[in-house]
Amino acid sequence: MRAATKSVLISQQQIQNRVAEMGREISRDYTGKALTVIGVLKGSFMFVADLIRQIDPAIPVEVDFISASSYGNSTLSSGEVRIVKDIGIRIEGKDVLLIEDIVDSGRTLSQVKTILAGRGARSVRIAALLEKPESRKYSGDLHYVGFRIPNHFVVGYGLDYAERYRNLSEIRVLDET
Ligand code: IMP
Ligand code: MG
């Protein structure tokens, strides 16, 4: 299969505006608390980097990453989630904000959330840059969502197709031919 990107779905400016809004919302919600941000690798790395800079510097922020694999080099879900790299910090008694690039079935997220909650975090909330329609059955647990998008495979701003396109500054729809 050859793959090329086509139309821009969400521009760099739209992303930056929305991420700033999300940072303000999170700052309001966590005023007077400390925040432990856990990004789900690899797709969330760019979103995490931008989002944490939009959080009020008066809020103490810790950052770590976890890697769970469910897709491999395919655009279809295998239904299997594995923890490939764990966090290195203790989260007992902490307020955790789990950060995902995109929630599709929500399977990755719900499994990672269960693992973290099982380690005695005081709270676990979820922020996702993108949400697809299929995740609606799961969306009760999505506390902060950047954009709800149609059911296309998208790349850019950290999201890949077969490890490509993560470096794009905007979100594009993948054109599969
Ligand atoms: P879920 O477990 O079905 O919610 O899958 C979520 C994960 O699948 C995301 O963290 C992405 O890594 C990947 N994924 C789902 N949809 C897309 C997409 O449109 N583009 C790129 N990656 C995607
Ligand atoms: Mg991926």
mmCIF file with all atom_site columns, C-alpha atoms and ligand atoms in Angstrom:
data_model
loop_
_atom_site.group_PDB
_atom_site.id
_atom_site.type_symbol
_atom_site.label_atom_id
_atom_site.label_alt_id
_atom_site.label_comp_id
_atom_site.label_asym_id
_atom_site.label_entity_id
_atom_site.label_seq_id
_atom_site.pdbx_PDB_ins_code
_atom_site.Cartn_x
_atom_site.Cartn_y
_atom_site.Cartn_z
_atom_site.occupancy
_atom_site.B_iso_or_equiv
_atom_site.pdbx_formal_charge
_atom_site.auth_seq_id
_atom_site.auth_comp_id
_atom_site.auth_asym_id
_atom_site.auth_atom_id
_atom_site.pdbx_PDB_model_num
ATOM   1   C  CA  . MET A 1 1   ? 0.000   0.000  0.000  1.00 0.00 ? 1   MET A CA  1
ATOM   2   C  CA  . ARG A 1 2   ? 1.213   3.465  -0.825 1.00 0.00 ? 2   ARG A CA  1
ATOM   3   C  CA  . ALA A 1 3   ? 0.179   6.214  1.540  1.00 0.00 ? 3   ALA A CA  1
ATOM   4   C  CA  . ALA A 1 4   ? 0.251   9.954  1.138  1.00 0.00 ? 4   ALA A CA  1
ATOM   5   C  CA  . THR A 1 5   ? -1.300  12.690 3.174  1.00 0.00 ? 5   THR A CA  1
ATOM   6   C  CA  . LYS A 1 6   ? -4.112  14.762 1.762  1.00 0.00 ? 6   LYS A CA  1
ATOM   7   C  CA  . SER A 1 7   ? -6.140  17.563 3.257  1.00 0.00 ? 7   SER A CA  1
ATOM   8   C  CA  . VAL A 1 8   ? -5.275  19.377 6.438  1.00 0.00 ? 8   VAL A CA  1
ATOM   9   C  CA  . LEU A 1 9   ? -7.962  18.536 8.984  1.00 0.00 ? 9   LEU A CA  1
ATOM   10  C  CA  . ILE A 1 10  ? -6.732  20.728 11.856 1.00 0.00 ? 10  ILE A CA  1
ATOM   11  C  CA  . SER A 1 11  ? -4.223  23.513 11.274 1.00 0.00 ? 11  SER A CA  1
ATOM   12  C  CA  . GLN A 1 12  ? -1.225  24.326 13.438 1.00 0.00 ? 12  GLN A CA  1
ATOM   13  C  CA  . GLN A 1 13  ? -2.950  27.515 14.604 1.00 0.00 ? 13  GLN A CA  1
ATOM   14  C  CA  . GLN A 1 14  ? -6.161  25.677 15.522 1.00 0.00 ? 14  GLN A CA  1
ATOM   15  C  CA  . ILE A 1 15  ? -4.160  23.137 17.510 1.00 0.00 ? 15  ILE A CA  1
ATOM   16  C  CA  . GLN A 1 16  ? -2.202  25.819 19.349 1.00 0.00 ? 16  GLN A CA  1
ATOM   17  C  CA  . ASN A 1 17  ? -5.349  27.786 20.224 1.00 0.00 ? 17  ASN A CA  1
ATOM   18  C  CA  . ARG A 1 18  ? -7.155  24.729 21.527 1.00 0.00 ? 18  ARG A CA  1
ATOM   19  C  CA  . VAL A 1 19  ? -4.144  23.461 23.493 1.00 0.00 ? 19  VAL A CA  1
ATOM   20  C  CA  . ALA A 1 20  ? -3.901  26.870 25.193 1.00 0.00 ? 20  ALA A CA  1
ATOM   21  C  CA  . GLU A 1 21  ? -7.599  26.638 26.137 1.00 0.00 ? 21  GLU A CA  1
ATOM   22  C  CA  . MET A 1 22  ? -7.116  23.147 27.510 1.00 0.00 ? 22  MET A CA  1
ATOM   23  C  CA  . GLY A 1 23  ? -4.132  24.352 29.546 1.00 0.00 ? 23  GLY A CA  1
ATOM   24  C  CA  . ARG A 1 24  ? -6.280  27.084 31.105 1.00 0.00 ? 24  ARG A CA  1
ATOM   25  C  CA  . GLU A 1 25  ? -9.057  24.609 31.897 1.00 0.00 ? 25  GLU A CA  1
ATOM   26  C  CA  . ILE A 1 26  ? -6.629  22.142 33.492 1.00 0.00 ? 26  ILE A CA  1
ATOM   27  C  CA  . SER A 1 27  ? -4.974  24.977 35.452 1.00 0.00 ? 27  SER A CA  1
ATOM   28  C  CA  . ARG A 1 28  ? -8.352  25.983 36.889 1.00 0.00 ? 28  ARG A CA  1
ATOM   29  C  CA  . ASP A 1 29  ? -9.188  22.397 37.849 1.00 0.00 ? 29  ASP A CA  1
ATOM   30  C  CA  . TYR A 1 30  ? -5.848  21.701 39.536 1.00 0.00 ? 30  TYR A CA  1
ATOM   31  C  CA  . THR A 1 31  ? -5.330  24.995 41.350 1.00 0.00 ? 31  THR A CA  1
ATOM   32  C  CA  . GLY A 1 32  ? -3.839  24.279 44.787 1.00 0.00 ? 32  GLY A CA  1
ATOM   33  C  CA  . LYS A 1 33  ? -2.867  20.733 43.787 1.00 0.00 ? 33  LYS A CA  1
ATOM   34  C  CA  . ALA A 1 34  ? 0.176   19.126 42.215 1.00 0.00 ? 34  ALA A CA  1
ATOM   35  C  CA  . LEU A 1 35  ? -0.151  17.397 38.878 1.00 0.00 ? 35  LEU A CA  1
ATOM   36  C  CA  . THR A 1 36  ? 1.480   14.211 37.600 1.00 0.00 ? 36  THR A CA  1
ATOM   37  C  CA  . VAL A 1 37  ? 1.277   14.162 33.815 1.00 0.00 ? 37  VAL A CA  1
ATOM   38  C  CA  . ILE A 1 38  ? 1.714   10.774 32.159 1.00 0.00 ? 38  ILE A CA  1
ATOM   39  C  CA  . GLY A 1 39  ? 1.920   10.782 28.377 1.00 0.00 ? 39  GLY A CA  1
ATOM   40  C  CA  . VAL A 1 40  ? 1.094   7.665  26.408 1.00 0.00 ? 40  VAL A CA  1
ATOM   41  C  CA  . LEU A 1 41  ? 3.960   7.180  23.921 1.00 0.00 ? 41  LEU A CA  1
ATOM   42  C  CA  . LYS A 1 42  ? 4.694   7.743  21.246 1.00 0.00 ? 42  LYS A CA  1
ATOM   43  C  CA  . GLY A 1 43  ? 1.786   9.671  19.771 1.00 0.00 ? 43  GLY A CA  1
ATOM   44  C  CA  . SER A 1 44  ? 1.273   12.075 22.670 1.00 0.00 ? 44  SER A CA  1
ATOM   45  C  CA  . PHE A 1 45  ? 4.810   13.457 22.906 1.00 0.00 ? 45  PHE A CA  1
ATOM   46  C  CA  . MET A 1 46  ? 4.146   16.674 20.992 1.00 0.00 ? 46  MET A CA  1
ATOM   47  C  CA  . PHE A 1 47  ? 0.797   17.303 22.663 1.00 0.00 ? 47  PHE A CA  1
ATOM   48  C  CA  . VAL A 1 48  ? 2.342   16.755 26.115 1.00 0.00 ? 48  VAL A CA  1
ATOM   49  C  CA  . ALA A 1 49  ? 5.210   19.133 25.314 1.00 0.00 ? 49  ALA A CA  1
ATOM   50  C  CA  . ASP A 1 50  ? 2.813   21.896 24.235 1.00 0.00 ? 50  ASP A CA  1
ATOM   51  C  CA  . LEU A 1 51  ? 0.126   21.283 26.862 1.00 0.00 ? 51  LEU A CA  1
ATOM   52  C  CA  . ILE A 1 52  ? 2.396   21.343 29.925 1.00 0.00 ? 52  ILE A CA  1
ATOM   53  C  CA  . ARG A 1 53  ? 3.746   24.736 28.835 1.00 0.00 ? 53  ARG A CA  1
ATOM   54  C  CA  . GLN A 1 54  ? 0.164   26.051 28.920 1.00 0.00 ? 54  GLN A CA  1
ATOM   55  C  CA  . ILE A 1 55  ? -0.367  24.969 32.534 1.00 0.00 ? 55  ILE A CA  1
ATOM   56  C  CA  . ASP A 1 56  ? -0.062  27.679 35.192 1.00 0.00 ? 56  ASP A CA  1
ATOM   57  C  CA  . PRO A 1 57  ? 3.570   27.535 36.431 1.00 0.00 ? 57  PRO A CA  1
ATOM   58  C  CA  . ALA A 1 58  ? 2.261   27.913 40.006 1.00 0.00 ? 58  ALA A CA  1
ATOM   59  C  CA  . ILE A 1 59  ? 1.035   24.285 39.749 1.00 0.00 ? 59  ILE A CA  1
ATOM   60  C  CA  . PRO A 1 60  ? 3.861   21.794 40.431 1.00 0.00 ? 60  PRO A CA  1
ATOM   61  C  CA  . VAL A 1 61  ? 4.003   19.421 37.446 1.00 0.00 ? 61  VAL A CA  1
ATOM   62  C  CA  . GLU A 1 62  ? 5.770   16.059 37.167 1.00 0.00 ? 62  GLU A CA  1
ATOM   63  C  CA  . VAL A 1 63  ? 6.047   14.406 33.754 1.00 0.00 ? 63  VAL A CA  1
ATOM   64  C  CA  . ASP A 1 64  ? 6.572   10.787 32.798 1.00 0.00 ? 64  ASP A CA  1
ATOM   65  C  CA  . PHE A 1 65  ? 5.692   8.560  29.874 1.00 0.00 ? 65  PHE A CA  1
ATOM   66  C  CA  . ILE A 1 66  ? 4.237   5.106  29.443 1.00 0.00 ? 66  ILE A CA  1
ATOM   67  C  CA  . SER A 1 67  ? 4.208   3.094  26.256 1.00 0.00 ? 67  SER A CA  1
ATOM   68  C  CA  . ALA A 1 68  ? 1.351   0.793  25.375 1.00 0.00 ? 68  ALA A CA  1
ATOM   69  C  CA  . SER A 1 69  ? 1.175   -0.820 21.981 1.00 0.00 ? 69  SER A CA  1
ATOM   70  C  CA  . SER A 1 70  ? -2.042  -1.857 20.292 1.00 0.00 ? 70  SER A CA  1
ATOM   71  C  CA  . TYR A 1 71  ? -1.763  -1.107 16.589 1.00 0.00 ? 71  TYR A CA  1
ATOM   72  C  CA  . GLY A 1 72  ? 1.656   -2.030 15.197 1.00 0.00 ? 72  GLY A CA  1
ATOM   73  C  CA  . ASN A 1 73  ? 2.150   -0.831 11.656 1.00 0.00 ? 73  ASN A CA  1
ATOM   74  C  CA  . SER A 1 74  ? -1.478  -1.117 10.720 1.00 0.00 ? 74  SER A CA  1
ATOM   75  C  CA  . THR A 1 75  ? -4.449  1.219  10.635 1.00 0.00 ? 75  THR A CA  1
ATOM   76  C  CA  . LEU A 1 76  ? -6.612  -1.506 12.166 1.00 0.00 ? 76  LEU A CA  1
ATOM   77  C  CA  . SER A 1 77  ? -6.850  -2.297 15.861 1.00 0.00 ? 77  SER A CA  1
ATOM   78  C  CA  . SER A 1 78  ? -5.551  -5.702 16.860 1.00 0.00 ? 78  SER A CA  1
ATOM   79  C  CA  . GLY A 1 79  ? -7.504  -5.550 20.090 1.00 0.00 ? 79  GLY A CA  1
ATOM   80  C  CA  . GLU A 1 80  ? -4.380  -6.321 22.059 1.00 0.00 ? 80  GLU A CA  1
ATOM   81  C  CA  . VAL A 1 81  ? -2.765  -3.818 24.451 1.00 0.00 ? 81  VAL A CA  1
ATOM   82  C  CA  . ARG A 1 82  ? 0.731   -4.358 25.855 1.00 0.00 ? 82  ARG A CA  1
ATOM   83  C  CA  . ILE A 1 83  ? 2.733   -2.149 28.239 1.00 0.00 ? 83  ILE A CA  1
ATOM   84  C  CA  . VAL A 1 84  ? 6.039   -1.734 26.430 1.00 0.00 ? 84  VAL A CA  1
ATOM   85  C  CA  . LYS A 1 85  ? 7.637   0.877  28.699 1.00 0.00 ? 85  LYS A CA  1
ATOM   86  C  CA  . ASP A 1 86  ? 6.449   1.672  32.201 1.00 0.00 ? 86  ASP A CA  1
ATOM   87  C  CA  . ILE A 1 87  ? 6.652   4.942  34.156 1.00 0.00 ? 87  ILE A CA  1
ATOM   88  C  CA  . GLY A 1 88  ? 9.574   5.417  36.532 1.00 0.00 ? 88  GLY A CA  1
ATOM   89  C  CA  . ILE A 1 89  ? 7.872   7.564  39.185 1.00 0.00 ? 89  ILE A CA  1
ATOM   90  C  CA  . ARG A 1 90  ? 5.611   6.604  42.068 1.00 0.00 ? 90  ARG A CA  1
ATOM   91  C  CA  . ILE A 1 91  ? 2.020   7.769  41.698 1.00 0.00 ? 91  ILE A CA  1
ATOM   92  C  CA  . GLU A 1 92  ? 0.555   6.678  45.012 1.00 0.00 ? 92  GLU A CA  1
ATOM   93  C  CA  . GLY A 1 93  ? -1.638  9.454  46.417 1.00 0.00 ? 93  GLY A CA  1
ATOM   94  C  CA  . LYS A 1 94  ? -1.035  11.653 43.377 1.00 0.00 ? 94  LYS A CA  1
ATOM   95  C  CA  . ASP A 1 95  ? -3.366  13.420 40.983 1.00 0.00 ? 95  ASP A CA  1
ATOM   96  C  CA  . VAL A 1 96  ? -2.584  11.900 37.613 1.00 0.00 ? 96  VAL A CA  1
ATOM   97  C  CA  . LEU A 1 97  ? -3.445  13.330 34.230 1.00 0.00 ? 97  LEU A CA  1
ATOM   98  C  CA  . LEU A 1 98  ? -3.097  10.642 31.576 1.00 0.00 ? 98  LEU A CA  1
ATOM   99  C  CA  . ILE A 1 99  ? -2.495  12.101 28.126 1.00 0.00 ? 99  ILE A CA  1
ATOM   100 C  CA  . GLU A 1 100 ? -3.391  10.382 24.862 1.00 0.00 ? 100 GLU A CA  1
ATOM   101 C  CA  . ASP A 1 101 ? -2.988  11.543 21.297 1.00 0.00 ? 101 ASP A CA  1
ATOM   102 C  CA  . ILE A 1 102 ? -6.247  10.032 20.023 1.00 0.00 ? 102 ILE A CA  1
ATOM   103 C  CA  . VAL A 1 103 ? -8.982  7.872  21.475 1.00 0.00 ? 103 VAL A CA  1
ATOM   104 C  CA  . ASP A 1 104 ? -10.470 5.469  18.960 1.00 0.00 ? 104 ASP A CA  1
ATOM   105 C  CA  . SER A 1 105 ? -11.963 2.382  20.635 1.00 0.00 ? 105 SER A CA  1
ATOM   106 C  CA  . GLY A 1 106 ? -10.657 3.604  24.004 1.00 0.00 ? 106 GLY A CA  1
ATOM   107 C  CA  . ARG A 1 107 ? -9.206  0.178  24.685 1.00 0.00 ? 107 ARG A CA  1
ATOM   108 C  CA  . THR A 1 108 ? -5.617  1.379  25.126 1.00 0.00 ? 108 THR A CA  1
ATOM   109 C  CA  . LEU A 1 109 ? -6.679  4.091  27.486 1.00 0.00 ? 109 LEU A CA  1
ATOM   110 C  CA  . SER A 1 110 ? -9.026  2.081  29.671 1.00 0.00 ? 110 SER A CA  1
ATOM   111 C  CA  . GLN A 1 111 ? -6.358  -0.583 30.219 1.00 0.00 ? 111 GLN A CA  1
ATOM   112 C  CA  . VAL A 1 112 ? -3.644  1.946  31.044 1.00 0.00 ? 112 VAL A CA  1
ATOM   113 C  CA  . LYS A 1 113 ? -6.021  3.833  33.318 1.00 0.00 ? 113 LYS A CA  1
ATOM   114 C  CA  . THR A 1 114 ? -6.884  0.644  35.214 1.00 0.00 ? 114 THR A CA  1
ATOM   115 C  CA  . ILE A 1 115 ? -3.195  -0.103 35.749 1.00 0.00 ? 115 ILE A CA  1
ATOM   116 C  CA  . LEU A 1 116 ? -2.474  3.387  37.087 1.00 0.00 ? 116 LEU A CA  1
ATOM   117 C  CA  . ALA A 1 117 ? -5.554  3.501  39.306 1.00 0.00 ? 117 ALA A CA  1
ATOM   118 C  CA  . GLY A 1 118 ? -4.458  0.154  40.747 1.00 0.00 ? 118 GLY A CA  1
ATOM   119 C  CA  . ARG A 1 119 ? -1.244  1.782  41.989 1.00 0.00 ? 119 ARG A CA  1
ATOM   120 C  CA  . GLY A 1 120 ? -3.128  4.021  44.385 1.00 0.00 ? 120 GLY A CA  1
ATOM   121 C  CA  . ALA A 1 121 ? -3.248  7.305  42.496 1.00 0.00 ? 121 ALA A CA  1
ATOM   122 C  CA  . ARG A 1 122 ? -5.608  9.718  44.263 1.00 0.00 ? 122 ARG A CA  1
ATOM   123 C  CA  . SER A 1 123 ? -7.240  10.604 40.986 1.00 0.00 ? 123 SER A CA  1
ATOM   124 C  CA  . VAL A 1 124 ? -6.741  9.683  37.340 1.00 0.00 ? 124 VAL A CA  1
ATOM   125 C  CA  . ARG A 1 125 ? -8.135  12.003 34.691 1.00 0.00 ? 125 ARG A CA  1
ATOM   126 C  CA  . ILE A 1 126 ? -7.681  11.756 30.955 1.00 0.00 ? 126 ILE A CA  1
ATOM   127 C  CA  . ALA A 1 127 ? -6.830  14.361 28.356 1.00 0.00 ? 127 ALA A CA  1
ATOM   128 C  CA  . ALA A 1 128 ? -6.911  13.468 24.672 1.00 0.00 ? 128 ALA A CA  1
ATOM   129 C  CA  . LEU A 1 129 ? -6.085  15.714 21.759 1.00 0.00 ? 129 LEU A CA  1
ATOM   130 C  CA  . LEU A 1 130 ? -8.480  13.878 19.430 1.00 0.00 ? 130 LEU A CA  1
ATOM   131 C  CA  . GLU A 1 131 ? -11.545 11.721 19.823 1.00 0.00 ? 131 GLU A CA  1
ATOM   132 C  CA  . LYS A 1 132 ? -13.142 9.527  17.152 1.00 0.00 ? 132 LYS A CA  1
ATOM   133 C  CA  . PRO A 1 133 ? -16.859 8.670  17.047 1.00 0.00 ? 133 PRO A CA  1
ATOM   134 C  CA  . GLU A 1 134 ? -16.325 5.024  17.991 1.00 0.00 ? 134 GLU A CA  1
ATOM   135 C  CA  . SER A 1 135 ? -15.030 6.101  21.382 1.00 0.00 ? 135 SER A CA  1
ATOM   136 C  CA  . ARG A 1 136 ? -18.420 7.497  22.398 1.00 0.00 ? 136 ARG A CA  1
ATOM   137 C  CA  . LYS A 1 137 ? -19.139 4.502  24.586 1.00 0.00 ? 137 LYS A CA  1
ATOM   138 C  CA  . TYR A 1 138 ? -15.989 5.420  26.462 1.00 0.00 ? 138 TYR A CA  1
ATOM   139 C  CA  . SER A 1 139 ? -16.238 9.217  26.517 1.00 0.00 ? 139 SER A CA  1
ATOM   140 C  CA  . GLY A 1 140 ? -17.600 9.363  30.061 1.00 0.00 ? 140 GLY A CA  1
ATOM   141 C  CA  . ASP A 1 141 ? -14.000 9.011  31.115 1.00 0.00 ? 141 ASP A CA  1
ATOM   142 C  CA  . LEU A 1 142 ? -12.546 11.643 28.807 1.00 0.00 ? 142 LEU A CA  1
ATOM   143 C  CA  . HIS A 1 143 ? -12.216 14.757 30.925 1.00 0.00 ? 143 HIS A CA  1
ATOM   144 C  CA  . TYR A 1 144 ? -10.458 16.991 28.417 1.00 0.00 ? 144 TYR A CA  1
ATOM   145 C  CA  . VAL A 1 145 ? -10.822 16.573 24.647 1.00 0.00 ? 145 VAL A CA  1
ATOM   146 C  CA  . GLY A 1 146 ? -9.169  18.810 22.077 1.00 0.00 ? 146 GLY A CA  1
ATOM   147 C  CA  . PHE A 1 147 ? -11.173 17.954 18.958 1.00 0.00 ? 147 PHE A CA  1
ATOM   148 C  CA  . ARG A 1 148 ? -13.836 15.431 18.007 1.00 0.00 ? 148 ARG A CA  1
ATOM   149 C  CA  . ILE A 1 149 ? -13.038 14.238 14.479 1.00 0.00 ? 149 ILE A CA  1
ATOM   150 C  CA  . PRO A 1 150 ? -14.778 12.067 11.861 1.00 0.00 ? 150 PRO A CA  1
ATOM   151 C  CA  . ASN A 1 151 ? -13.738 8.449  11.471 1.00 0.00 ? 151 ASN A CA  1
ATOM   152 C  CA  . HIS A 1 152 ? -10.668 8.969  9.255  1.00 0.00 ? 152 HIS A CA  1
ATOM   153 C  CA  . PHE A 1 153 ? -7.128  7.791  9.853  1.00 0.00 ? 153 PHE A CA  1
ATOM   154 C  CA  . VAL A 1 154 ? -5.153  10.923 10.692 1.00 0.00 ? 154 VAL A CA  1
ATOM   155 C  CA  . VAL A 1 155 ? -1.446  11.697 11.006 1.00 0.00 ? 155 VAL A CA  1
ATOM   156 C  CA  . GLY A 1 156 ? 0.777   14.533 12.181 1.00 0.00 ? 156 GLY A CA  1
ATOM   157 C  CA  . TYR A 1 157 ? 1.422   16.367 15.449 1.00 0.00 ? 157 TYR A CA  1
ATOM   158 C  CA  . GLY A 1 158 ? 2.804   13.155 16.963 1.00 0.00 ? 158 GLY A CA  1
ATOM   159 C  CA  . LEU A 1 159 ? 0.451   10.715 15.233 1.00 0.00 ? 159 LEU A CA  1
ATOM   160 C  CA  . ASP A 1 160 ? 1.947   8.276  12.786 1.00 0.00 ? 160 ASP A CA  1
ATOM   161 C  CA  . TYR A 1 161 ? 1.221   5.907  9.999  1.00 0.00 ? 161 TYR A CA  1
ATOM   162 C  CA  . ALA A 1 162 ? 3.916   3.167  10.118 1.00 0.00 ? 162 ALA A CA  1
ATOM   163 C  CA  . GLU A 1 163 ? 6.090   5.613  12.131 1.00 0.00 ? 163 GLU A CA  1
ATOM   164 C  CA  . ARG A 1 164 ? 5.885   8.363  9.512  1.00 0.00 ? 164 ARG A CA  1
ATOM   165 C  CA  . TYR A 1 165 ? 4.399   11.863 9.676  1.00 0.00 ? 165 TYR A CA  1
ATOM   166 C  CA  . ARG A 1 166 ? 4.815   12.401 13.442 1.00 0.00 ? 166 ARG A CA  1
ATOM   167 C  CA  . ASN A 1 167 ? 6.800   15.574 12.732 1.00 0.00 ? 167 ASN A CA  1
ATOM   168 C  CA  . LEU A 1 168 ? 4.008   17.446 10.935 1.00 0.00 ? 168 LEU A CA  1
ATOM   169 C  CA  . SER A 1 169 ? 2.804   20.565 12.778 1.00 0.00 ? 169 SER A CA  1
ATOM   170 C  CA  . GLU A 1 170 ? -0.810  20.008 11.706 1.00 0.00 ? 170 GLU A CA  1
ATOM   171 C  CA  . ILE A 1 171 ? -3.239  17.080 11.618 1.00 0.00 ? 171 ILE A CA  1
ATOM   172 C  CA  . ARG A 1 172 ? -3.809  15.619 8.161  1.00 0.00 ? 172 ARG A CA  1
ATOM   173 C  CA  . VAL A 1 173 ? -6.075  12.879 6.822  1.00 0.00 ? 173 VAL A CA  1
ATOM   174 C  CA  . LEU A 1 174 ? -4.147  9.920  5.414  1.00 0.00 ? 174 LEU A CA  1
ATOM   175 C  CA  . ASP A 1 175 ? -4.983  9.097  1.834  1.00 0.00 ? 175 ASP A CA  1
ATOM   176 C  CA  . GLU A 1 176 ? -4.708  5.329  1.322  1.00 0.00 ? 176 GLU A CA  1
ATOM   177 C  CA  . THR A 1 177 ? -4.403  4.229  -2.278 1.00 0.00 ? 177 THR A CA  1
HETATM 178 P  P1  . IMP B 2 .   ? -7.733  2.716  20.786 1.00 0.00 ? 1   IMP B P1  1
HETATM 179 O  O1  . IMP B 2 .   ? -7.156  1.788  21.798 1.00 0.00 ? 1   IMP B O1  1
HETATM 180 O  O2  . IMP B 2 .   ? -8.585  2.018  19.764 1.00 0.00 ? 1   IMP B O2  1
HETATM 181 O  O3  . IMP B 2 .   ? -8.445  3.901  21.403 1.00 0.00 ? 1   IMP B O3  1
HETATM 182 O  O4  . IMP B 2 .   ? -6.491  3.241  19.936 1.00 0.00 ? 1   IMP B O4  1
HETATM 183 C  C1  . IMP B 2 .   ? -5.781  4.364  20.322 1.00 0.00 ? 1   IMP B C1  1
HETATM 184 C  C2  . IMP B 2 .   ? -4.399  4.378  19.691 1.00 0.00 ? 1   IMP B C2  1
HETATM 185 O  O5  . IMP B 2 .   ? -4.429  3.940  18.341 1.00 0.00 ? 1   IMP B O5  1
HETATM 186 C  C3  . IMP B 2 .   ? -3.872  5.801  19.656 1.00 0.00 ? 1   IMP B C3  1
HETATM 187 O  O6  . IMP B 2 .   ? -3.119  6.108  20.796 1.00 0.00 ? 1   IMP B O6  1
HETATM 188 C  C4  . IMP B 2 .   ? -3.037  5.810  18.374 1.00 0.00 ? 1   IMP B C4  1
HETATM 189 O  O7  . IMP B 2 .   ? -1.718  5.396  18.646 1.00 0.00 ? 1   IMP B O7  1
HETATM 190 C  C5  . IMP B 2 .   ? -3.705  4.799  17.484 1.00 0.00 ? 1   IMP B C5  1
HETATM 191 N  N1  . IMP B 2 .   ? -4.645  5.430  16.537 1.00 0.00 ? 1   IMP B N1  1
HETATM 192 C  C6  . IMP B 2 .   ? -5.996  5.352  16.519 1.00 0.00 ? 1   IMP B C6  1
HETATM 193 N  N2  . IMP B 2 .   ? -6.519  6.076  15.520 1.00 0.00 ? 1   IMP B N2  1
HETATM 194 C  C7  . IMP B 2 .   ? -5.455  6.639  14.884 1.00 0.00 ? 1   IMP B C7  1
HETATM 195 C  C8  . IMP B 2 .   ? -5.338  7.527  13.745 1.00 0.00 ? 1   IMP B C8  1
HETATM 196 O  O8  . IMP B 2 .   ? -6.322  7.955  13.106 1.00 0.00 ? 1   IMP B O8  1
HETATM 197 N  N3  . IMP B 2 .   ? -4.076  7.890  13.393 1.00 0.00 ? 1   IMP B N3  1
HETATM 198 C  C9  . IMP B 2 .   ? -2.969  7.469  14.054 1.00 0.00 ? 1   IMP B C9  1
HETATM 199 N  N4  . IMP B 2 .   ? -3.030  6.648  15.125 1.00 0.00 ? 1   IMP B N4  1
HETATM 200 C  C10 . IMP B 2 .   ? -4.260  6.233  15.517 1.00 0.00 ? 1   IMP B C10 1
HETATM 201 MG MG  . MG  B 3 .   ? 0.401   4.859  16.786 1.00 0.00 ? 2   MG  B MG  1
#
